Coordinates of C-alpha atoms in Angstrom, one line a residue:
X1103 CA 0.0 0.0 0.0
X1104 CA 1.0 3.5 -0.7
X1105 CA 2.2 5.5 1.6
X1106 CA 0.2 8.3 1.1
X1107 CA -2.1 5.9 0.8
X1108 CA -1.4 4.9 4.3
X1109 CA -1.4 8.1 5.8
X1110 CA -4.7 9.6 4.0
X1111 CA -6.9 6.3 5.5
X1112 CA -5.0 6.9 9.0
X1113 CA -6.2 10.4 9.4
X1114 CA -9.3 9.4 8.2
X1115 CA -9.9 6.4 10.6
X1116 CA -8.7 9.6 13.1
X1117 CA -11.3 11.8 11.8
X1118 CA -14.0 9.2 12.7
X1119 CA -12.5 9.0 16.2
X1120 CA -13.1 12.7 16.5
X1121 CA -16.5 12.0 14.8
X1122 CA -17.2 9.4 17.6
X1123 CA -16.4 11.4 20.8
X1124 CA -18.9 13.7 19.8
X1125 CA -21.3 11.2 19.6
X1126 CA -19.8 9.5 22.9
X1127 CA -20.5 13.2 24.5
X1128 CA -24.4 13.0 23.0
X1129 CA -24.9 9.2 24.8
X1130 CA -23.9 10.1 28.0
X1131 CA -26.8 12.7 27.9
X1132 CA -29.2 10.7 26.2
X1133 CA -32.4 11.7 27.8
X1134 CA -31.5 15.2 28.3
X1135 CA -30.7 15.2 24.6
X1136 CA -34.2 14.1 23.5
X1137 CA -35.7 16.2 25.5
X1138 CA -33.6 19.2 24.3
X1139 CA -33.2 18.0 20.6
X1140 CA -34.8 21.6 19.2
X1141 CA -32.3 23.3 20.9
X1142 CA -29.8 21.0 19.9
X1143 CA -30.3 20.9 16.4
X1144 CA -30.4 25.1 16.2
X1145 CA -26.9 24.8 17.9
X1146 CA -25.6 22.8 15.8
X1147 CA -27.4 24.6 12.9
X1148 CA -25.8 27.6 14.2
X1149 CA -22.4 25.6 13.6
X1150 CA -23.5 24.7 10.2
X1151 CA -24.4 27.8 8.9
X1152 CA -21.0 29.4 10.3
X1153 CA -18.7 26.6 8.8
X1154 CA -20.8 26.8 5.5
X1155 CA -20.8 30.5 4.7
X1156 CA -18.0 31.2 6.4
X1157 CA -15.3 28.3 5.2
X1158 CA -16.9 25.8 2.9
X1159 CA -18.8 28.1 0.9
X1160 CA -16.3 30.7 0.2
X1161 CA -13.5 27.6 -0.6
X1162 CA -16.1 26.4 -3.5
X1163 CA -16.7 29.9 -5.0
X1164 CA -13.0 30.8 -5.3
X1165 CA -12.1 27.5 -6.8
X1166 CA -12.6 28.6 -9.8
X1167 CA -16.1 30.0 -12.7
X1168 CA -17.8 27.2 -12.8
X1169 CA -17.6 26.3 -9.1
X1170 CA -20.9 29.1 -8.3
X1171 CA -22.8 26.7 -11.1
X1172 CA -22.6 23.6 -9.2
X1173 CA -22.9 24.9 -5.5
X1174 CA -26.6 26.0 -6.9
X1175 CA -26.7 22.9 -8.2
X1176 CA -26.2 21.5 -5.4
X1177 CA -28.8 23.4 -3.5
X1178 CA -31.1 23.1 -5.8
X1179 CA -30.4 19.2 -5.4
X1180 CA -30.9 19.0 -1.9
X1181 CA -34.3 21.4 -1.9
X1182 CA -35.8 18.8 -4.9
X1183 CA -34.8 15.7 -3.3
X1184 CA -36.6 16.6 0.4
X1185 CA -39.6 17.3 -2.2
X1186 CA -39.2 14.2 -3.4
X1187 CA -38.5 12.4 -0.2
X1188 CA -42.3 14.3 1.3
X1189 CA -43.4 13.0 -1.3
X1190 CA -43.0 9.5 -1.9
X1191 CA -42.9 9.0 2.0
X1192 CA -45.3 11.0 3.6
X1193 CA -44.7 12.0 7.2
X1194 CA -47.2 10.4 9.3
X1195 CA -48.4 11.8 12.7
X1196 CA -45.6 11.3 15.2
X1197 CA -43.0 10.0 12.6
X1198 CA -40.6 12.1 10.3
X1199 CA -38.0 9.9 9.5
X1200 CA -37.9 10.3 5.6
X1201 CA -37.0 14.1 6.1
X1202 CA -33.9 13.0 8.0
X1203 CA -32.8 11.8 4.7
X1204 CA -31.7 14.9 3.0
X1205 CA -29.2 16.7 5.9
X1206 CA -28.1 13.2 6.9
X1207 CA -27.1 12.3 2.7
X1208 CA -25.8 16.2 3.2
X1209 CA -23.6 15.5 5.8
X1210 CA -22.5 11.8 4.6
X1211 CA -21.5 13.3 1.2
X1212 CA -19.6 16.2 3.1
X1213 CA -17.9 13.9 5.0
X1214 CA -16.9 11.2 2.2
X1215 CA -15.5 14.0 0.0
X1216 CA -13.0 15.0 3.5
X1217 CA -11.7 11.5 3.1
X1218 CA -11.2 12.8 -0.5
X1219 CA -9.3 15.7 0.7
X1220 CA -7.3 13.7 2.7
X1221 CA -6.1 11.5 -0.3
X1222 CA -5.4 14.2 -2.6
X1223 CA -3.8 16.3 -0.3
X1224 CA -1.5 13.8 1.0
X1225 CA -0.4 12.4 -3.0
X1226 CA 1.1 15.8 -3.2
X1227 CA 3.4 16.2 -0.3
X1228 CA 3.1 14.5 3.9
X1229 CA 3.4 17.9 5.2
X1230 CA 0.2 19.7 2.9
X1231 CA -1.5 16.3 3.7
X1232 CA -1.1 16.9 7.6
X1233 CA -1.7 20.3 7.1
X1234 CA -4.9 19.8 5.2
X1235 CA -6.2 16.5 7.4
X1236 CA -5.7 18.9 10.8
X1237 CA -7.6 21.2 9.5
X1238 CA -10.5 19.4 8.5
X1239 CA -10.3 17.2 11.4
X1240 CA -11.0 19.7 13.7
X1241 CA -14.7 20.0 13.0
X1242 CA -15.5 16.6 12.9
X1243 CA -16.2 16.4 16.8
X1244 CA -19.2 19.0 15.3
X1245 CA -20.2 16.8 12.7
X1246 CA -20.8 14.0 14.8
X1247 CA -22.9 16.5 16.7
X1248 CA -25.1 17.8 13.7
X1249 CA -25.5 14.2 12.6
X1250 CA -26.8 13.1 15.6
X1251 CA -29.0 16.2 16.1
X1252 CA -30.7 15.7 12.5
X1253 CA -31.8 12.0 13.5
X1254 CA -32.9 12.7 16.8
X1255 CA -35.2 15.6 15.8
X1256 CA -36.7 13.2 13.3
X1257 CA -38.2 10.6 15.5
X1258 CA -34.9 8.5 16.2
X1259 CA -34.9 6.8 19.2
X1260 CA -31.0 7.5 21.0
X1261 CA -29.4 4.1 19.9
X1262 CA -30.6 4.2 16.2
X1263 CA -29.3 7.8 15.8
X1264 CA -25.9 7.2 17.5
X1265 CA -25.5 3.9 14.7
X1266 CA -26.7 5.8 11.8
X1267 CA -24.9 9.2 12.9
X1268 CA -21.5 6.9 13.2
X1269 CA -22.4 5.7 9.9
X1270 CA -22.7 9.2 7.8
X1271 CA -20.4 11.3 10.0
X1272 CA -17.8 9.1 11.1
X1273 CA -17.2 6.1 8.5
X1274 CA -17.8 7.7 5.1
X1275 CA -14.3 10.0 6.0
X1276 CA -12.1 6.7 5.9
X1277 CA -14.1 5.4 3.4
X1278 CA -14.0 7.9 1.0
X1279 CA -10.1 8.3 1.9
X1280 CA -9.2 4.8 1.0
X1281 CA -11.7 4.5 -2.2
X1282 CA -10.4 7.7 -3.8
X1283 CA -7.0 6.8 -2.1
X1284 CA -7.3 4.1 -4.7
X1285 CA -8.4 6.0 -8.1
X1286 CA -6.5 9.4 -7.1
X1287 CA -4.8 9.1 -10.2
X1288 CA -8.0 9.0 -11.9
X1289 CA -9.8 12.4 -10.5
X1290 CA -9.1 15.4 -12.1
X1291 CA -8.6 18.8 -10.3
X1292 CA -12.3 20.0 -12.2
X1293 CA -13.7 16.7 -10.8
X1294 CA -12.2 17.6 -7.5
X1295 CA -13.4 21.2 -7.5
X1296 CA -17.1 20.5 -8.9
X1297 CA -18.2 17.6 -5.8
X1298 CA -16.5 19.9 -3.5
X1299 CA -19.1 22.9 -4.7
X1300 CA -22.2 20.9 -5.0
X1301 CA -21.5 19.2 -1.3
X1302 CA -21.6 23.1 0.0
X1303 CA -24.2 24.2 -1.6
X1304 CA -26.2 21.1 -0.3
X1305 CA -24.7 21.8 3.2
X1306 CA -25.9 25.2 2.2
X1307 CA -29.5 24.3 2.1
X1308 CA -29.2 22.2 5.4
X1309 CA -28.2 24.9 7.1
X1310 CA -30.8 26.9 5.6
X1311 CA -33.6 24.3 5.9
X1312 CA -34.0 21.2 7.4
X1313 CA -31.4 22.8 10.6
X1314 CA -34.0 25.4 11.5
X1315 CA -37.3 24.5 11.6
X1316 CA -37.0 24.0 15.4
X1317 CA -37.7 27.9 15.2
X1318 CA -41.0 27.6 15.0
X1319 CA -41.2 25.4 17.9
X1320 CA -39.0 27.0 20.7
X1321 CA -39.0 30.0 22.3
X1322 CA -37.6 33.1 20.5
X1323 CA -35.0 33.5 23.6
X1324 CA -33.7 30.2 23.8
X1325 CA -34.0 29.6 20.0
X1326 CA -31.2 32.3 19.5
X1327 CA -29.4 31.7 22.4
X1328 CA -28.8 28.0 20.7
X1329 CA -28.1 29.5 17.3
X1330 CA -25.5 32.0 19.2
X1331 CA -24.0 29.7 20.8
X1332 CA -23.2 27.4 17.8
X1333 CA -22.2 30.6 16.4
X1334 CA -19.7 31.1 18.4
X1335 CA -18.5 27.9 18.4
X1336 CA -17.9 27.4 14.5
X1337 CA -16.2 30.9 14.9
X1338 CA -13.9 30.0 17.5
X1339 CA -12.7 26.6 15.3
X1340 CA -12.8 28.8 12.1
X1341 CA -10.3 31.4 13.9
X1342 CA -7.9 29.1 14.9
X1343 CA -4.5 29.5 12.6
X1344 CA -4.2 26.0 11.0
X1345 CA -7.1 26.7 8.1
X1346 CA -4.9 28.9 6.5
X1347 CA -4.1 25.8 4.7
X1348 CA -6.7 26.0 2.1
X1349 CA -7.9 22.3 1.2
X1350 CA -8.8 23.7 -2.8
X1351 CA -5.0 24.2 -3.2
X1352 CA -4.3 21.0 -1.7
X1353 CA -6.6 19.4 -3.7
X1354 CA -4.5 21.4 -6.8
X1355 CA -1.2 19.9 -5.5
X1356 CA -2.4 17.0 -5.2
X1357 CA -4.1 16.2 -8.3
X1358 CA -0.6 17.5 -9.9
X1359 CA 1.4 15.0 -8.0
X1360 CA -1.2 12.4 -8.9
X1361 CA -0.6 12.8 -13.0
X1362 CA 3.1 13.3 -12.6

Protein backbone atom coordinates (compact mmCIF):
# COMPACT_ATOMS: atom_id res chain seq x y z
CA UNK A 1 0.00 0.00 0.00
CA UNK A 2 0.98 3.51 -0.70
CA UNK A 3 2.16 5.52 1.65
CA UNK A 4 0.16 8.31 1.14
CA UNK A 5 -2.09 5.88 0.79
CA UNK A 6 -1.44 4.89 4.29
CA UNK A 7 -1.38 8.05 5.82
CA UNK A 8 -4.66 9.55 4.01
CA UNK A 9 -6.89 6.28 5.52
CA UNK A 10 -4.98 6.88 9.01
CA UNK A 11 -6.18 10.44 9.41
CA UNK A 12 -9.29 9.37 8.21
CA UNK A 13 -9.89 6.45 10.61
CA UNK A 14 -8.68 9.59 13.15
CA UNK A 15 -11.30 11.78 11.84
CA UNK A 16 -13.97 9.23 12.74
CA UNK A 17 -12.53 9.04 16.21
CA UNK A 18 -13.06 12.71 16.53
CA UNK A 19 -16.54 12.02 14.85
CA UNK A 20 -17.23 9.41 17.59
CA UNK A 21 -16.42 11.38 20.76
CA UNK A 22 -18.94 13.70 19.80
CA UNK A 23 -21.27 11.19 19.60
CA UNK A 24 -19.78 9.54 22.91
CA UNK A 25 -20.47 13.22 24.53
CA UNK A 26 -24.36 12.97 23.05
CA UNK A 27 -24.90 9.24 24.82
CA UNK A 28 -23.88 10.08 27.99
CA UNK A 29 -26.82 12.68 27.89
CA UNK A 30 -29.21 10.73 26.18
CA UNK A 31 -32.39 11.67 27.82
CA UNK A 32 -31.47 15.19 28.32
CA UNK A 33 -30.69 15.22 24.64
CA UNK A 34 -34.21 14.13 23.52
CA UNK A 35 -35.73 16.16 25.50
CA UNK A 36 -33.63 19.22 24.31
CA UNK A 37 -33.19 18.00 20.57
CA UNK A 38 -34.85 21.62 19.17
CA UNK A 39 -32.27 23.34 20.89
CA UNK A 40 -29.76 21.04 19.86
CA UNK A 41 -30.26 20.88 16.43
CA UNK A 42 -30.37 25.07 16.18
CA UNK A 43 -26.89 24.80 17.88
CA UNK A 44 -25.60 22.76 15.82
CA UNK A 45 -27.38 24.61 12.86
CA UNK A 46 -25.81 27.63 14.24
CA UNK A 47 -22.39 25.55 13.59
CA UNK A 48 -23.47 24.72 10.15
CA UNK A 49 -24.38 27.81 8.89
CA UNK A 50 -20.97 29.37 10.30
CA UNK A 51 -18.74 26.60 8.80
CA UNK A 52 -20.76 26.83 5.52
CA UNK A 53 -20.82 30.47 4.69
CA UNK A 54 -17.96 31.19 6.44
CA UNK A 55 -15.31 28.31 5.21
CA UNK A 56 -16.86 25.76 2.94
CA UNK A 57 -18.75 28.08 0.93
CA UNK A 58 -16.33 30.74 0.20
CA UNK A 59 -13.53 27.55 -0.60
CA UNK A 60 -16.14 26.36 -3.46
CA UNK A 61 -16.70 29.88 -4.98
CA UNK A 62 -12.96 30.78 -5.35
CA UNK A 63 -12.12 27.54 -6.84
CA UNK A 64 -12.62 28.62 -9.79
CA UNK A 65 -16.08 30.04 -12.70
CA UNK A 66 -17.77 27.22 -12.77
CA UNK A 67 -17.59 26.27 -9.14
CA UNK A 68 -20.95 29.14 -8.31
CA UNK A 69 -22.83 26.72 -11.10
CA UNK A 70 -22.58 23.61 -9.19
CA UNK A 71 -22.94 24.94 -5.45
CA UNK A 72 -26.64 26.01 -6.87
CA UNK A 73 -26.73 22.88 -8.16
CA UNK A 74 -26.17 21.53 -5.44
CA UNK A 75 -28.76 23.37 -3.47
CA UNK A 76 -31.11 23.13 -5.84
CA UNK A 77 -30.40 19.17 -5.39
CA UNK A 78 -30.87 19.03 -1.92
CA UNK A 79 -34.32 21.36 -1.86
CA UNK A 80 -35.83 18.81 -4.88
CA UNK A 81 -34.77 15.70 -3.29
CA UNK A 82 -36.57 16.62 0.36
CA UNK A 83 -39.56 17.32 -2.24
CA UNK A 84 -39.24 14.20 -3.42
CA UNK A 85 -38.49 12.36 -0.18
CA UNK A 86 -42.31 14.33 1.27
CA UNK A 87 -43.45 13.02 -1.28
CA UNK A 88 -42.96 9.52 -1.88
CA UNK A 89 -42.86 8.99 1.99
CA UNK A 90 -45.29 11.02 3.61
CA UNK A 91 -44.75 12.05 7.22
CA UNK A 92 -47.18 10.41 9.30
CA UNK A 93 -48.41 11.76 12.75
CA UNK A 94 -45.63 11.28 15.16
CA UNK A 95 -43.03 10.00 12.59
CA UNK A 96 -40.65 12.13 10.34
CA UNK A 97 -38.03 9.92 9.46
CA UNK A 98 -37.92 10.28 5.63
CA UNK A 99 -36.99 14.05 6.15
CA UNK A 100 -33.92 13.03 8.04
CA UNK A 101 -32.82 11.75 4.68
CA UNK A 102 -31.75 14.94 2.97
CA UNK A 103 -29.23 16.69 5.86
CA UNK A 104 -28.14 13.17 6.86
CA UNK A 105 -27.13 12.35 2.74
CA UNK A 106 -25.75 16.16 3.16
CA UNK A 107 -23.60 15.48 5.83
CA UNK A 108 -22.45 11.77 4.64
CA UNK A 109 -21.53 13.32 1.21
CA UNK A 110 -19.64 16.22 3.12
CA UNK A 111 -17.93 13.95 4.99
CA UNK A 112 -16.92 11.17 2.17
CA UNK A 113 -15.54 14.00 0.00
CA UNK A 114 -13.04 15.00 3.45
CA UNK A 115 -11.65 11.54 3.07
CA UNK A 116 -11.17 12.82 -0.46
CA UNK A 117 -9.26 15.66 0.68
CA UNK A 118 -7.26 13.74 2.72
CA UNK A 119 -6.13 11.48 -0.30
CA UNK A 120 -5.39 14.22 -2.58
CA UNK A 121 -3.83 16.29 -0.29
CA UNK A 122 -1.54 13.79 0.99
CA UNK A 123 -0.36 12.39 -2.95
CA UNK A 124 1.13 15.82 -3.21
CA UNK A 125 3.41 16.21 -0.29
CA UNK A 126 3.14 14.49 3.85
CA UNK A 127 3.41 17.85 5.15
CA UNK A 128 0.20 19.74 2.90
CA UNK A 129 -1.52 16.35 3.73
CA UNK A 130 -1.09 16.86 7.65
CA UNK A 131 -1.69 20.29 7.05
CA UNK A 132 -4.89 19.79 5.20
CA UNK A 133 -6.20 16.52 7.37
CA UNK A 134 -5.65 18.93 10.80
CA UNK A 135 -7.61 21.18 9.45
CA UNK A 136 -10.51 19.38 8.49
CA UNK A 137 -10.32 17.24 11.39
CA UNK A 138 -11.03 19.75 13.65
CA UNK A 139 -14.68 19.96 12.98
CA UNK A 140 -15.47 16.60 12.87
CA UNK A 141 -16.22 16.45 16.75
CA UNK A 142 -19.18 19.01 15.27
CA UNK A 143 -20.23 16.83 12.67
CA UNK A 144 -20.80 13.98 14.80
CA UNK A 145 -22.89 16.49 16.65
CA UNK A 146 -25.13 17.81 13.66
CA UNK A 147 -25.47 14.19 12.65
CA UNK A 148 -26.80 13.09 15.60
CA UNK A 149 -29.03 16.25 16.14
CA UNK A 150 -30.68 15.70 12.48
CA UNK A 151 -31.79 12.03 13.51
CA UNK A 152 -32.90 12.70 16.82
CA UNK A 153 -35.15 15.57 15.78
CA UNK A 154 -36.66 13.23 13.34
CA UNK A 155 -38.24 10.64 15.54
CA UNK A 156 -34.90 8.46 16.17
CA UNK A 157 -34.90 6.84 19.16
CA UNK A 158 -31.00 7.46 20.95
CA UNK A 159 -29.37 4.09 19.94
CA UNK A 160 -30.64 4.17 16.20
CA UNK A 161 -29.25 7.79 15.75
CA UNK A 162 -25.85 7.23 17.51
CA UNK A 163 -25.53 3.94 14.74
CA UNK A 164 -26.74 5.81 11.77
CA UNK A 165 -24.92 9.21 12.85
CA UNK A 166 -21.45 6.86 13.25
CA UNK A 167 -22.40 5.72 9.93
CA UNK A 168 -22.73 9.17 7.78
CA UNK A 169 -20.41 11.35 9.96
CA UNK A 170 -17.83 9.06 11.14
CA UNK A 171 -17.17 6.10 8.54
CA UNK A 172 -17.76 7.67 5.13
CA UNK A 173 -14.26 9.98 5.99
CA UNK A 174 -12.13 6.71 5.86
CA UNK A 175 -14.08 5.40 3.45
CA UNK A 176 -14.04 7.94 1.05
CA UNK A 177 -10.08 8.26 1.90
CA UNK A 178 -9.19 4.77 1.01
CA UNK A 179 -11.75 4.48 -2.19
CA UNK A 180 -10.45 7.70 -3.78
CA UNK A 181 -6.97 6.80 -2.10
CA UNK A 182 -7.32 4.12 -4.69
CA UNK A 183 -8.42 5.97 -8.14
CA UNK A 184 -6.51 9.44 -7.13
CA UNK A 185 -4.81 9.08 -10.16
CA UNK A 186 -7.99 8.96 -11.86
CA UNK A 187 -9.81 12.43 -10.51
CA UNK A 188 -9.12 15.41 -12.06
CA UNK A 189 -8.62 18.78 -10.30
CA UNK A 190 -12.32 20.02 -12.23
CA UNK A 191 -13.67 16.70 -10.78
CA UNK A 192 -12.17 17.65 -7.49
CA UNK A 193 -13.40 21.19 -7.51
CA UNK A 194 -17.09 20.46 -8.90
CA UNK A 195 -18.17 17.58 -5.81
CA UNK A 196 -16.52 19.89 -3.49
CA UNK A 197 -19.08 22.89 -4.66
CA UNK A 198 -22.16 20.87 -4.95
CA UNK A 199 -21.54 19.21 -1.32
CA UNK A 200 -21.65 23.15 0.01
CA UNK A 201 -24.23 24.17 -1.61
CA UNK A 202 -26.24 21.10 -0.33
CA UNK A 203 -24.71 21.83 3.15
CA UNK A 204 -25.91 25.25 2.18
CA UNK A 205 -29.52 24.32 2.11
CA UNK A 206 -29.25 22.18 5.38
CA UNK A 207 -28.22 24.93 7.10
CA UNK A 208 -30.79 26.85 5.58
CA UNK A 209 -33.56 24.35 5.85
CA UNK A 210 -34.01 21.24 7.41
CA UNK A 211 -31.40 22.82 10.56
CA UNK A 212 -34.03 25.43 11.50
CA UNK A 213 -37.26 24.51 11.60
CA UNK A 214 -36.97 23.99 15.38
CA UNK A 215 -37.73 27.95 15.16
CA UNK A 216 -40.99 27.57 15.01
CA UNK A 217 -41.24 25.37 17.89
CA UNK A 218 -38.96 27.00 20.75
CA UNK A 219 -39.00 30.00 22.33
CA UNK A 220 -37.65 33.15 20.54
CA UNK A 221 -34.98 33.47 23.56
CA UNK A 222 -33.69 30.18 23.83
CA UNK A 223 -33.95 29.60 20.02
CA UNK A 224 -31.24 32.26 19.50
CA UNK A 225 -29.42 31.68 22.45
CA UNK A 226 -28.83 27.96 20.74
CA UNK A 227 -28.11 29.51 17.29
CA UNK A 228 -25.48 32.02 19.15
CA UNK A 229 -23.99 29.66 20.78
CA UNK A 230 -23.20 27.43 17.80
CA UNK A 231 -22.22 30.56 16.36
CA UNK A 232 -19.67 31.13 18.39
CA UNK A 233 -18.49 27.95 18.39
CA UNK A 234 -17.91 27.45 14.48
CA UNK A 235 -16.16 30.95 14.90
CA UNK A 236 -13.88 29.96 17.49
CA UNK A 237 -12.74 26.58 15.33
CA UNK A 238 -12.77 28.77 12.08
CA UNK A 239 -10.30 31.41 13.93
CA UNK A 240 -7.92 29.06 14.91
CA UNK A 241 -4.53 29.48 12.63
CA UNK A 242 -4.23 25.98 10.95
CA UNK A 243 -7.13 26.71 8.15
CA UNK A 244 -4.93 28.88 6.55
CA UNK A 245 -4.14 25.78 4.69
CA UNK A 246 -6.72 25.97 2.08
CA UNK A 247 -7.94 22.26 1.24
CA UNK A 248 -8.75 23.69 -2.77
CA UNK A 249 -5.04 24.20 -3.18
CA UNK A 250 -4.34 21.02 -1.74
CA UNK A 251 -6.59 19.43 -3.74
CA UNK A 252 -4.48 21.42 -6.79
CA UNK A 253 -1.16 19.85 -5.48
CA UNK A 254 -2.45 16.97 -5.16
CA UNK A 255 -4.10 16.22 -8.28
CA UNK A 256 -0.64 17.55 -9.89
CA UNK A 257 1.40 14.98 -8.00
CA UNK A 258 -1.24 12.36 -8.89
CA UNK A 259 -0.63 12.78 -12.95
CA UNK A 260 3.07 13.26 -12.63
Amino acid sequence: MPFSLQASVSFGLLAALVTSLGLLAVALRSEWSARQSGLFALSAGGMLISMSLLHILPEALASGTPAPSFVLGGFFAGLLLSFAMRTFFPEREGQARAEAFTPLLAVGVHSFFDGVIYSVSFAASFQSGVYASLGLILHEFAEGIIAFAILSRHGFKVREALVWAFIAAAATTPLGALVSGLFVSGLGTDTLVALYAVSAGLLVYVATGPMLAPLKEVSPMRAMGSLGAGVLFALAILALPIHEHGVLNAHDHGAEAAQH
